[in-house]
Short mmCIF file of C-alpha atoms and ligand atoms in Angstrom, two decimals:
data_model
loop_
_atom_site.label_atom_id
_atom_site.label_comp_id
_atom_site.label_asym_id
_atom_site.label_seq_id
_atom_site.Cartn_x
_atom_site.Cartn_y
_atom_site.Cartn_z
CA UNK A 1455 112.88 38.76 82.51
CA UNK A 1456 114.10 35.22 82.03
CA UNK A 1457 112.37 33.65 84.99
CA UNK A 1458 108.83 34.55 84.00
CA UNK A 1459 106.33 31.79 83.47
CA UNK A 1460 108.23 28.96 85.16
CA UNK A 1461 109.13 27.86 88.65
CA UNK A 1462 112.77 28.85 88.77
CA UNK A 1463 115.27 26.43 90.26
CA UNK A 1464 117.60 28.06 92.73
CA UNK A 1465 120.56 26.49 94.53
CA UNK A 1466 121.85 28.12 97.72
CA UNK A 1467 125.38 27.13 98.73
CA UNK A 1468 126.14 27.12 102.45
CA UNK A 1469 124.88 25.75 105.73
CA UNK A 1470 124.64 28.53 108.31
CA UNK A 1471 121.90 30.70 109.76
CA UNK A 1472 122.69 33.25 107.04
CA UNK A 1473 121.88 30.69 104.35
CA UNK A 1474 118.76 29.61 106.27
CA UNK A 1475 117.60 33.26 106.23
CA UNK A 1476 118.36 33.53 102.49
CA UNK A 1477 116.44 30.32 101.72
CA UNK A 1478 113.56 31.43 103.99
CA UNK A 1479 113.29 34.75 102.14
CA UNK A 1480 113.62 33.15 98.68
CA UNK A 1481 110.82 30.75 99.64
CA UNK A 1482 108.54 33.80 100.02
CA UNK A 1483 109.15 34.89 96.41
CA UNK A 1484 106.09 35.35 94.21
CA UNK A 1485 107.87 33.12 91.68
CA UNK A 1486 107.63 30.13 94.01
CA UNK A 1487 111.10 28.81 93.32
CA UNK A 1488 112.13 25.20 93.59
CA UNK A 1489 114.89 25.50 96.18
CA UNK A 1490 118.00 23.38 96.68
CA UNK A 1491 120.73 23.82 99.25
CA UNK A 1492 124.24 22.43 99.40
CA UNK A 1493 124.84 21.18 102.00
CA UNK A 1494 122.10 23.04 103.97
CA UNK A 1495 121.08 22.12 107.54
CA UNK A 1496 117.95 20.76 109.25
CA UNK A 1497 116.25 24.19 109.30
CA UNK A 1498 116.94 24.72 105.60
CA UNK A 1499 115.72 21.18 104.89
CA UNK A 1500 112.20 22.29 105.81
CA UNK A 1501 112.22 24.70 102.85
CA UNK A 1502 114.61 23.21 100.29
CA UNK A 1503 115.95 19.90 98.98
CA UNK A 1504 119.28 19.50 100.72
CA UNK A 1505 122.12 17.94 98.75
CA UNK A 1506 125.21 16.27 100.10
CA UNK A 1507 127.44 18.31 97.82
CA UNK A 1508 130.68 19.83 99.03
CA UNK A 1509 131.00 23.56 98.24
CA UNK A 1510 134.67 23.02 97.38
CA UNK A 1511 133.81 20.43 94.72
CA UNK A 1512 133.09 22.91 91.94
CA UNK A 1513 132.81 20.17 89.31
CA UNK A 1514 130.06 18.39 91.24
CA UNK A 1515 128.12 21.62 91.78
CA UNK A 1516 128.35 22.63 88.12
CA UNK A 1517 127.24 19.11 87.05
CA UNK A 1518 124.26 19.18 89.41
CA UNK A 1519 123.19 22.61 88.09
CA UNK A 1520 123.52 21.50 84.46
CA UNK A 1521 121.56 18.28 85.08
CA UNK A 1522 118.75 19.96 87.02
CA UNK A 1523 118.62 23.07 84.83
CA UNK A 1524 119.32 25.34 87.84
CA UNK A 1525 118.48 28.96 86.94
CA UNK A 1526 120.44 30.71 89.68
CA UNK A 1527 123.07 29.82 92.26
CA UNK A 1528 123.41 31.92 95.41
CA UNK A 1529 126.74 31.49 97.21
CA UNK A 1530 126.49 32.30 100.92
CA UNK A 1531 129.93 31.90 102.56
CA UNK A 1532 133.25 33.54 101.75
CA UNK A 1533 135.27 30.34 101.38
CA UNK A 1534 133.68 29.04 98.14
CA UNK A 1535 133.72 32.59 96.76
CA UNK A 1536 137.44 32.93 97.52
CA UNK A 1537 137.97 29.53 95.90
CA UNK A 1538 136.33 30.67 92.65
CA UNK A 1539 133.01 28.81 92.69
CA UNK A 1540 131.32 31.81 91.02
CA UNK A 1541 133.92 31.69 88.23
CA UNK A 1542 133.34 27.96 87.64
CA UNK A 1543 129.57 28.48 87.43
CA UNK A 1544 129.87 31.50 85.14
CA UNK A 1545 132.18 29.56 82.82
CA UNK A 1546 129.48 26.90 82.56
CA UNK A 1547 126.90 29.58 81.73
CA UNK A 1548 125.03 29.28 85.03
CA UNK A 1549 123.80 32.60 86.49
CA UNK A 1550 125.30 33.25 89.89
CA UNK A 1551 124.78 35.66 92.77
CA UNK A 1552 128.19 36.18 94.37
CA UNK A 1553 131.49 37.72 93.31
CA UNK A 1554 134.26 36.07 91.33
CA UNK A 1555 137.45 34.90 92.96
CA UNK A 1556 139.28 38.09 92.10
CA UNK A 1557 136.48 40.30 93.43
CA UNK A 1558 136.26 38.17 96.60
CA UNK A 1559 139.88 39.14 97.37
CA UNK A 1560 138.33 42.22 98.90
CA UNK A 1561 137.58 39.95 101.87
CA UNK A 1562 139.96 37.04 101.38
CA UNK A 1563 143.08 39.20 101.47
CA UNK A 1564 143.23 42.14 103.83
CA UNK A 1565 146.41 43.28 102.06
CA UNK A 1566 144.51 43.39 98.73
CA UNK A 1567 141.55 45.27 100.19
CA UNK A 1568 143.85 47.80 101.86
CA UNK A 1569 145.62 48.38 98.54
CA UNK A 1570 142.31 48.92 96.72
CA UNK A 1571 141.16 51.35 99.42
CA UNK A 1572 144.41 53.25 99.30
CA UNK A 1573 144.27 53.55 95.52
CA UNK A 1574 140.59 54.56 95.65
CA UNK A 1575 141.16 57.14 98.39
CA UNK A 1576 138.74 55.35 100.73
CA UNK A 1577 139.07 56.21 104.45
CA UNK A 1578 140.36 53.31 106.55
CA UNK A 1579 142.82 52.67 109.37
CA UNK A 1580 146.51 53.32 108.68
CA UNK A 1581 148.24 49.97 108.38
CA UNK A 1582 151.33 47.95 107.45
CA UNK A 1583 151.65 44.32 106.38
CA UNK A 1584 154.38 42.06 107.81
CA UNK A 1585 155.61 38.49 107.38
CA UNK A 1586 158.63 38.89 109.66
CA UNK A 1587 158.19 38.77 113.44
CA UNK A 1588 161.07 41.09 114.34
CA UNK A 1589 159.98 43.77 111.90
CA UNK A 1590 156.37 43.49 113.06
CA UNK A 1591 157.46 43.76 116.70
CA UNK A 1592 159.58 46.81 116.05
CA UNK A 1593 156.65 48.48 114.29
CA UNK A 1594 154.28 47.75 117.20
CA UNK A 1595 156.79 49.13 119.71
CA UNK A 1596 157.19 52.29 117.66
CA UNK A 1597 153.40 52.78 117.29
CA UNK A 1598 152.38 51.93 120.85
CA UNK A 1599 148.95 50.69 122.05
CA UNK A 1600 146.04 50.38 121.58
CA UNK A 1601 146.79 48.74 118.25
CA UNK A 1602 145.11 46.10 116.10
CA UNK A 1603 146.72 42.88 114.79
CA UNK A 1604 144.97 40.89 112.05
CA UNK A 1605 145.69 37.63 110.24
CA UNK A 1606 145.89 38.53 106.53
CA UNK A 1607 143.72 35.67 105.25
CA UNK A 1608 140.31 34.25 106.14
CA UNK A 1609 139.88 33.34 109.80
CA UNK A 1610 136.08 33.13 110.27
CA UNK A 1611 135.96 36.51 112.00
CA UNK A 1612 138.31 35.37 114.72
CA UNK A 1613 141.70 36.46 113.34
CA UNK A 1614 141.64 39.93 114.90
CA UNK A 1615 143.22 41.04 118.15
CA UNK A 1616 142.46 44.53 119.42
CA UNK A 1617 145.47 44.85 121.74
CA UNK A 1618 145.26 47.24 124.66
CA UNK A 1619 148.98 46.91 125.41
CA UNK A 1620 152.16 46.42 123.38
CA UNK A 1621 152.73 43.09 125.17
CA UNK A 1622 149.32 41.84 124.08
CA UNK A 1623 150.06 42.86 120.48
CA UNK A 1624 153.42 41.10 120.56
CA UNK A 1625 151.80 37.91 121.89
CA UNK A 1626 149.31 38.01 119.02
CA UNK A 1627 152.11 38.48 116.49
CA UNK A 1628 153.99 35.50 117.88
CA UNK A 1629 150.83 33.42 117.86
CA UNK A 1630 150.14 34.14 114.20
CA UNK A 1631 153.60 34.44 112.65
CA UNK A 1632 155.41 31.75 114.63
CA UNK A 1633 152.79 29.73 116.51
CA UNK A 1634 150.88 28.90 113.33
CA UNK A 1635 147.58 30.12 114.76
CA UNK A 1636 145.16 30.51 111.77
CA UNK A 1637 147.57 28.45 109.60
CA UNK A 1638 148.36 29.96 106.21
CA UNK A 1639 145.90 32.83 106.86
CA UNK A 1640 148.21 34.09 109.62
CA UNK A 1641 151.52 33.85 107.82
CA UNK A 1642 151.19 37.51 107.01
CA UNK A 1643 149.72 39.97 109.44
CA UNK A 1644 148.24 43.42 109.02
CA UNK A 1645 148.92 45.86 111.85
CA UNK A 1646 146.42 48.68 112.04
CA UNK A 1647 145.83 51.93 113.78
CA UNK A 1648 143.09 51.61 116.43
CA UNK A 1649 139.98 53.52 115.32
CA UNK A 1650 137.68 54.95 117.93
CA UNK A 1651 133.96 55.16 117.30
CA UNK A 1652 130.71 53.25 116.92
CA UNK A 1653 130.58 50.29 114.55
CA UNK A 1654 128.12 49.85 111.73
CA UNK A 1655 127.47 47.07 109.21
CA UNK A 1656 126.14 48.26 105.89
CA UNK A 1657 125.51 45.77 103.11
CA UNK A 1658 124.89 46.59 99.45
CA UNK A 1659 123.36 44.70 96.56
CA UNK A 1660 125.85 45.26 93.75
CA UNK A 1661 125.87 44.52 90.02
CA UNK A 1662 128.10 45.81 87.22
CA UNK A 1663 126.39 49.23 87.21
CA UNK A 1664 124.52 49.80 90.46
CA UNK A 1665 125.03 49.54 94.22
CA UNK A 1666 121.94 49.69 96.46
CA UNK A 1667 122.28 49.85 100.25
CA UNK A 1668 120.30 47.60 102.55
CA UNK A 1669 119.18 48.69 106.01
CA UNK A 1670 122.02 49.45 108.42
CA UNK A 1671 122.72 46.90 111.15
CA UNK A 1672 124.94 46.55 114.17
CA UNK A 1673 126.41 43.24 115.21
CA UNK A 1674 127.90 42.11 118.51
CA UNK A 1675 131.19 40.36 117.85
CA UNK A 1676 132.42 39.72 121.38
CA UNK A 1677 131.37 36.57 123.19
CA UNK A 1678 130.33 38.13 126.50
CA UNK A 1679 127.99 40.84 127.79
CA UNK A 1680 129.46 44.33 127.87
CA UNK A 1681 131.62 43.56 124.79
CA UNK A 1682 134.05 41.47 126.77
CA UNK A 1683 135.68 38.17 125.87
CA UNK A 1684 137.06 36.95 122.55
CA UNK A 1685 135.86 37.97 119.09
CA UNK A 1686 133.41 35.51 117.57
CA UNK A 1687 131.65 35.18 114.24
CA UNK A 1688 128.91 37.35 115.82
CA UNK A 1689 126.59 36.82 118.82
CA UNK A 1690 123.62 38.94 117.79
CA UNK A 1691 122.51 41.97 115.80
CA UNK A 1692 119.83 44.57 115.33
CA UNK A 1693 118.49 46.62 112.44
CA UNK A 1694 117.87 49.39 111.55
CA UNK A 1695 120.23 51.64 113.54
CA UNK A 1696 118.30 54.79 114.52
CA UNK A 1697 121.30 57.12 114.59
CA UNK A 1698 122.35 56.07 111.09
CA UNK A 1699 120.31 58.39 108.92
CA UNK A 1700 120.00 58.51 105.16
CA UNK A 1701 122.78 61.13 105.13
CA UNK A 1702 125.24 58.78 106.76
CA UNK A 1703 124.30 56.04 104.29
CA UNK A 1704 124.75 58.43 101.33
CA UNK A 1705 128.14 59.41 102.70
CA UNK A 1706 129.21 55.76 102.88
CA UNK A 1707 127.90 55.11 99.37
CA UNK A 1708 129.72 58.10 97.93
CA UNK A 1709 132.97 58.13 99.86
CA UNK A 1710 133.48 54.39 100.32
CA UNK A 1711 131.40 52.01 98.21
CA UNK A 1712 131.32 53.80 94.84
CA UNK A 1713 135.08 54.59 94.77
CA UNK A 1714 135.94 51.00 95.80
CA UNK A 1715 133.77 49.51 93.04
CA UNK A 1716 135.13 52.02 90.52
CA UNK A 1717 138.71 51.12 91.44
CA UNK A 1718 137.90 47.41 91.02
CA UNK A 1719 136.36 48.12 87.61
CA UNK A 1720 139.56 49.95 86.60
CA UNK A 1721 141.43 46.80 87.56
CA UNK A 1722 139.12 44.79 85.30
CA UNK A 1723 137.16 43.30 88.20
CA UNK A 1724 133.35 43.44 88.02
CA UNK A 1725 131.63 42.94 91.39
CA UNK A 1726 128.27 41.12 91.56
CA UNK A 1727 126.59 40.03 94.77
CA UNK A 1728 126.64 41.55 98.23
CA UNK A 1729 129.35 43.94 99.31
CA UNK A 1730 129.45 44.22 103.09
CA UNK A 1731 131.12 47.30 104.52
CA UNK A 1732 132.16 46.93 108.17
CA UNK A 1733 132.51 50.56 109.28
CA UNK A 1734 133.67 52.64 112.19
CA UNK A 1735 131.78 55.92 112.59
CA UNK A 1736 134.67 58.07 113.79
CA UNK A 1737 134.88 61.77 114.64
CA UNK A 1738 136.33 62.22 111.12
CA UNK A 1739 133.47 60.37 109.43
CA UNK A 1740 132.88 56.74 108.44
CA UNK A 1741 135.99 54.59 107.90
CA UNK A 1742 136.29 51.00 106.72
CA UNK A 1743 137.14 48.34 109.28
CA UNK A 1744 136.77 45.54 106.74
CA UNK A 1745 135.00 44.52 103.57
CA UNK A 1746 133.24 41.21 103.25
CA UNK A 1747 132.29 39.72 99.90
CA UNK A 1748 128.96 38.26 101.06
CA UNK A 1749 126.05 38.74 103.42
CA UNK A 1750 127.05 39.24 107.06
CA UNK A 1751 126.21 36.64 109.66
CA UNK A 1752 124.23 37.42 111.87
CA UNK A 1753 123.35 40.75 110.16
CA UNK A 1754 121.47 38.88 107.40
CA UNK A 1755 119.18 37.34 109.99
CA UNK A 1756 117.93 40.83 110.99
CA UNK A 1757 118.13 42.61 107.62
CA UNK A 1758 116.36 40.07 105.39
CA UNK A 1759 113.31 39.73 107.68
CA UNK A 1760 112.79 43.49 107.16
CA UNK A 1761 113.17 43.27 103.38
CA UNK A 1762 109.88 44.08 101.65
CA UNK A 1763 110.94 43.29 98.08
CA UNK A 1764 111.24 39.96 96.27
CA UNK A 1765 114.70 38.60 97.06
CA UNK A 1766 114.70 36.24 94.09
CA UNK A 1767 113.89 39.14 91.77
CA UNK A 1768 116.80 41.14 93.21
CA UNK A 1769 119.30 38.29 93.08
CA UNK A 1770 118.27 37.43 89.54
CA UNK A 1771 118.68 41.07 88.53
CA UNK A 1772 122.14 41.25 90.12
CA UNK A 1773 123.27 38.13 88.26
CA UNK A 1774 122.14 39.74 84.99
CA UNK A 1775 123.28 43.32 85.69
CA UNK A 1776 119.70 44.60 85.83
CA UNK A 1777 119.56 45.76 89.43
CA UNK A 1778 117.12 48.63 89.94
CA UNK A 1779 117.02 50.55 93.27
CA UNK A 1780 113.19 50.42 93.12
CA UNK A 1781 113.39 46.66 93.78
CA UNK A 1782 114.90 47.26 97.22
CA UNK A 1783 112.21 48.28 99.72
CA UNK A 1784 111.84 47.78 103.48
CA UNK A 1785 109.24 47.26 106.18
CA UNK A 1786 109.13 50.05 108.77
CA UNK A 1787 109.82 47.64 111.64
CA UNK A 1788 112.84 46.64 113.68
CA UNK A 1789 114.56 43.28 114.03
CA UNK A 1790 116.80 41.85 116.73
CA UNK A 1791 118.57 38.50 116.74
CA UNK A 1792 120.29 36.55 119.49
CA UNK A 1793 122.78 33.81 118.62
CA UNK A 1794 122.76 30.70 120.81
CA UNK A 1795 126.16 29.03 120.75
CA UNK A 1796 127.37 25.71 122.08
CA UNK A 1797 129.57 25.33 125.11
CA UNK A 1798 133.23 26.11 124.41
CA UNK A 1799 132.55 28.46 121.47
CA UNK A 1800 134.56 30.16 119.94
CA UNK A 1801 137.66 28.19 121.00
CA UNK A 1802 135.95 24.85 120.40
CA UNK A 1803 132.46 23.56 119.85
CA UNK A 1804 130.38 20.70 121.11
CA UNK A 1805 128.36 18.38 118.90
CA UNK A 1806 125.65 15.86 119.65
CA UNK A 1807 123.84 17.73 122.45
CA UNK A 1808 120.05 17.46 122.05
CA UNK A 1809 118.16 20.70 121.30
CA UNK A 1810 114.62 21.31 122.54
CA UNK A 1811 112.58 23.76 120.49
CA UNK A 1812 109.10 24.82 121.63
CA UNK A 1813 106.12 23.68 119.57
CA UNK A 1814 105.08 27.26 118.83
CA UNK A 1815 107.11 30.45 118.74
CA UNK A 1816 105.89 33.95 119.65
CA UNK A 1817 104.52 36.07 116.79
CA UNK A 1818 107.24 37.63 114.67
CA UNK A 1819 109.92 35.16 115.82
CA UNK A 1820 111.92 32.94 113.46
CA UNK A 1821 114.62 30.49 114.48
CA UNK A 1822 117.38 30.14 111.90
CA UNK A 1823 119.54 27.05 112.16
CA UNK A 1824 123.34 27.18 111.99
CA UNK A 1825 125.25 24.32 113.68
CA UNK A 1826 122.45 21.77 113.98
CA UNK A 1827 122.03 18.24 112.69
CA UNK A 1828 119.65 15.30 112.93
CA UNK A 1829 120.97 12.53 115.14
CA UNK A 1830 119.51 9.16 116.00
CA UNK A 1831 115.73 8.88 115.53
CA UNK A 1832 115.79 12.22 113.77
CA UNK A 1833 116.53 14.04 117.01
CA UNK A 1834 117.71 17.64 116.56
CA UNK A 1835 121.16 18.18 118.09
CA UNK A 1836 124.05 20.63 118.11
CA UNK A 1837 126.69 20.31 115.39
CA UNK A 1838 128.89 23.38 115.74
CA UNK A 1839 129.80 26.62 117.49
CA UNK A 1840 126.94 28.91 116.58
CA UNK A 1841 123.87 26.69 116.85
CA UNK A 1842 120.77 28.85 116.33
CA UNK A 1843 119.96 32.47 115.54
CA UNK A 1844 116.69 33.60 117.11
CA UNK A 1845 115.24 36.62 115.27
CA UNK A 1846 112.29 38.75 116.34
CA UNK A 1847 110.58 41.45 114.28
CA UNK A 1848 108.49 44.05 116.11
CA UNK A 1849 107.40 47.68 115.72
CA UNK A 1850 110.52 48.93 117.53
CA UNK A 1851 113.82 47.65 118.88
CA UNK A 1852 112.87 47.33 122.59
CA UNK A 1853 109.79 45.28 121.63
CA UNK A 1854 111.92 43.11 119.33
CA UNK A 1855 114.45 42.58 122.16
CA UNK A 1856 111.67 41.37 124.49
CA UNK A 1857 110.29 39.02 121.87
CA UNK A 1858 113.67 37.59 120.93
CA UNK A 1859 114.64 36.90 124.55
CA UNK A 1860 111.28 35.36 125.42
CA UNK A 1861 111.80 32.95 122.53
CA UNK A 1862 115.40 32.25 123.60
CA UNK A 1863 114.14 31.39 127.08
CA UNK A 1864 111.95 28.67 125.58
CA UNK A 1865 114.81 26.96 123.68
CA UNK A 1866 117.08 24.56 125.54
CA UNK A 1867 120.32 22.71 125.02
CA UNK A 1868 122.95 21.88 127.56
CA UNK A 1869 125.80 24.41 127.74
CA UNK A 1870 123.99 27.02 125.61
CA UNK A 1871 125.74 30.39 125.69
CA UNK A 1872 124.18 33.65 124.57
CA UNK A 1873 124.52 37.32 125.33
CA UNK A 1874 121.88 38.95 127.51
CA UNK A 1875 122.57 42.46 126.27
CA UNK A 1876 122.04 42.35 122.50
CA UNK A 1877 120.83 45.75 121.23
CA UNK A 1878 121.34 47.39 124.66
CA UNK A 1879 123.10 50.29 122.92
CA UNK A 1880 120.57 50.69 120.11
CA UNK A 1881 120.29 54.45 120.64
CA UNK A 1882 124.04 55.19 120.50
P1 AMP B 2484 137.30 42.57 111.57
O1 AMP B 2484 137.26 41.06 111.52
O2 AMP B 2484 138.35 43.16 110.74
O3 AMP B 2484 135.93 43.15 111.35
O4 AMP B 2484 137.61 42.94 113.10
C1 AMP B 2484 136.84 42.44 114.14
C2 AMP B 2484 136.53 43.53 115.13
O5 AMP B 2484 137.73 44.08 115.68
C3 AMP B 2484 135.82 44.72 114.52
O6 AMP B 2484 134.44 44.52 114.44
C4 AMP B 2484 136.18 45.82 115.48
O7 AMP B 2484 135.39 45.77 116.64
C5 AMP B 2484 137.58 45.48 115.86
N1 AMP B 2484 138.53 46.20 115.00
C6 AMP B 2484 139.10 45.75 113.87
N2 AMP B 2484 139.92 46.67 113.33
C7 AMP B 2484 139.88 47.75 114.15
C8 AMP B 2484 140.53 49.02 114.16
N3 AMP B 2484 141.44 49.35 113.23
N4 AMP B 2484 140.26 49.87 115.17
C9 AMP B 2484 139.40 49.52 116.15
N5 AMP B 2484 138.76 48.33 116.20
C10 AMP B 2484 138.99 47.45 115.23
N1 LIG B 2485 129.06 39.64 111.30
C1 LIG B 2485 130.28 39.86 110.65
C2 LIG B 2485 130.53 39.03 109.47
O1 LIG B 2485 129.64 38.43 108.90
O2 LIG B 2485 131.66 38.96 109.05
#
């Protein structure tokens, strides 16, 4: 392996709690990597050199990697992947963990991912794509409610309306197609059949030949307790999911992930990185809600703390098409995370509010930073919607819930919002 005998240099692109968890896990690698992050955040800065590089400035990132002799770049968020940062790095001969622009279409364009699924025979919700309001309206009226309306492009997890009535669906269509909500991402909409069931997030490490599942997780997308309120980027998660057995995972691998990757290969698209399958466990078996082309947030903050392998080893192997399932092993514990968001999230966010963190955290608790920054006199303050992800690892889910919430109770910032019921349904 190419990274033996040196301290590898690894650059992580991104600035959320997901990237903090990735950097935190990479820092535990036996290879003791020299870590960089662009742009990172104050939590990441405790583990890596943070660079004021913009993820959209591919030229600057490639130049930095060439100058520093960076051995591996890990791209966290979907936006730089959809913009082709992995392609730019690969062209410059820099190993990269994360799919190319064409592979990232699986997330960046719902119309593309639906077409791939259809051609691969992968179970998903029946759907139609529209750019015209009148045609979309007529379709909704013919289908009836409940029905799901989605912006076609990237919308940070917020471009989905699960409409309980036809009127609600029509309002969403107007918002997206005429009102300009979600900008260019909403100029086309996908209208989907409502699927009934329990949701599941299952992420895979994927290289040209192999796909290896991680532990299953469930996330909580709605803002408020009892799954009420608007969809957010995610307010908490837990892993593993007791009712999701190895059989269910094998079924997803065989009926969903393998056929999707095979179809992409037939199209000349090789997938490398994380493939995230957002699933609905329906009475007819698992169906795809969405694919993401990267680690989930906040799922990563519960799945990586349970990972027992060497993340650098795995990411390096993926970048070089040498992924081996034996590299992917897990601790027999459970993890729960609670996201603390700033006042106004998800419609708006508040910056500049001071954050008080306790001097010591309970055993098994890690606080991952998302929207934080250093203000005057180095004071830690809020800088975005999702501010912190508080993760607890414990022998079982109820113990992890207790630990996570006792840590949350010791963290303060004005206007903090968080759900009180994360993992309440862990047995279902
Ligand atoms: P997405 O961003 O596509 O994952 O959608 C956000 C959330 O909306 C999902 O996690 C589901 O809870 C819900 N959702 C999306 N599509 C459907 C569907 N076809 N049927 C039922 N619920 C859905
Ligand atoms: N937690 C859902 C996502 O990362 O898209």
